[in-house]
Amino acid sequence: RGGRIASGGREGNTVLQIQLKPAAAKGMGPAVLLVQAERGLRRVVGRFLIQEGYELLEASTLAEARASSPLPDILIVDADLRGEDGTELAIELTARLPGLRVCLRAARPGELRERIEGRGWACLEKPISPEQLTQVLRVLREGELRVG
């Protein structure tokens, strides 16, 4: 393991860095719906999820996420998705899919505390490391933060 998942740059140029181990077989684990507007970061995090053994479902907007097929087991979504509210998507999808496990990514997770308290969701502060994401996914997968 090791490395980090990061995006940054200047004047619209995005720099992504991550260290990957060889990819695992696709579709071995739970289906993860990754909702991320920034294409480059979505690709890097997506590759990481695949190499960790998850089935990857991707969306760049909330509309795409709502139309996702197959249905996800785990949702990873930015709380602020270029003006769209990822928290609202999580509320909507967990109402439709009571067993859905949720991980919100936020620049300021403390601001979400009231909205997500008691829901059993994980919340990661951006930027995230592969270790943080792996740890949260393990907890979600084992059901300790299961919505229900």
Short mmCIF file of N, CA and C in Angstrom, two decimals, residues 101 119-122 135-147:
data_model
loop_
_atom_site.label_atom_id
_atom_site.label_comp_id
_atom_site.label_asym_id
_atom_site.label_seq_id
_atom_site.Cartn_x
_atom_site.Cartn_y
_atom_site.Cartn_z
N ARG A 101 -24.54 1.65 2.12
CA ARG A 101 -23.54 2.24 3.01
C ARG A 101 -22.99 3.48 2.35
N ARG A 119 -27.10 8.70 11.16
CA ARG A 119 -27.37 7.97 9.92
C ARG A 119 -26.40 6.79 9.72
N GLY A 120 -25.31 6.76 10.48
CA GLY A 120 -24.35 5.67 10.31
C GLY A 120 -23.47 5.84 9.09
N TRP A 121 -23.28 7.06 8.64
CA TRP A 121 -22.45 7.33 7.47
C TRP A 121 -21.03 7.69 7.89
N ALA A 122 -20.10 7.38 7.01
CA ALA A 122 -18.72 7.82 7.20
C ALA A 122 -18.56 9.17 6.51
N GLN A 135 -9.50 2.03 5.02
CA GLN A 135 -10.02 1.82 6.37
C GLN A 135 -11.53 2.06 6.42
N VAL A 136 -12.00 3.14 5.83
CA VAL A 136 -13.43 3.44 5.85
C VAL A 136 -14.21 2.40 5.07
N LEU A 137 -13.70 1.98 3.92
CA LEU A 137 -14.39 0.95 3.13
C LEU A 137 -14.47 -0.37 3.89
N ARG A 138 -13.41 -0.70 4.60
CA ARG A 138 -13.42 -1.94 5.39
C ARG A 138 -14.51 -1.87 6.46
N VAL A 139 -14.59 -0.75 7.16
CA VAL A 139 -15.61 -0.59 8.20
C VAL A 139 -17.01 -0.65 7.57
N LEU A 140 -17.21 0.04 6.46
CA LEU A 140 -18.51 0.01 5.79
C LEU A 140 -18.85 -1.40 5.31
N ARG A 141 -17.87 -2.06 4.77
CA ARG A 141 -18.09 -3.41 4.24
C ARG A 141 -18.45 -4.39 5.35
N GLU A 142 -17.85 -4.22 6.51
CA GLU A 142 -18.13 -5.11 7.65
C GLU A 142 -19.44 -4.76 8.32
N GLY A 143 -20.06 -3.66 7.90
CA GLY A 143 -21.39 -3.33 8.38
C GLY A 143 -21.44 -2.51 9.64
N GLU A 144 -20.30 -2.07 10.17
CA GLU A 144 -20.32 -1.33 11.42
C GLU A 144 -21.00 0.03 11.28
N LEU A 145 -21.00 0.61 10.07
CA LEU A 145 -21.66 1.89 9.83
C LEU A 145 -22.87 1.72 8.93
N ARG A 146 -23.39 0.54 8.87
CA ARG A 146 -24.52 0.23 7.99
C ARG A 146 -25.74 1.09 8.33
N VAL A 147 -26.37 1.62 7.29
CA VAL A 147 -27.60 2.37 7.48
C VAL A 147 -28.72 1.38 7.70
#
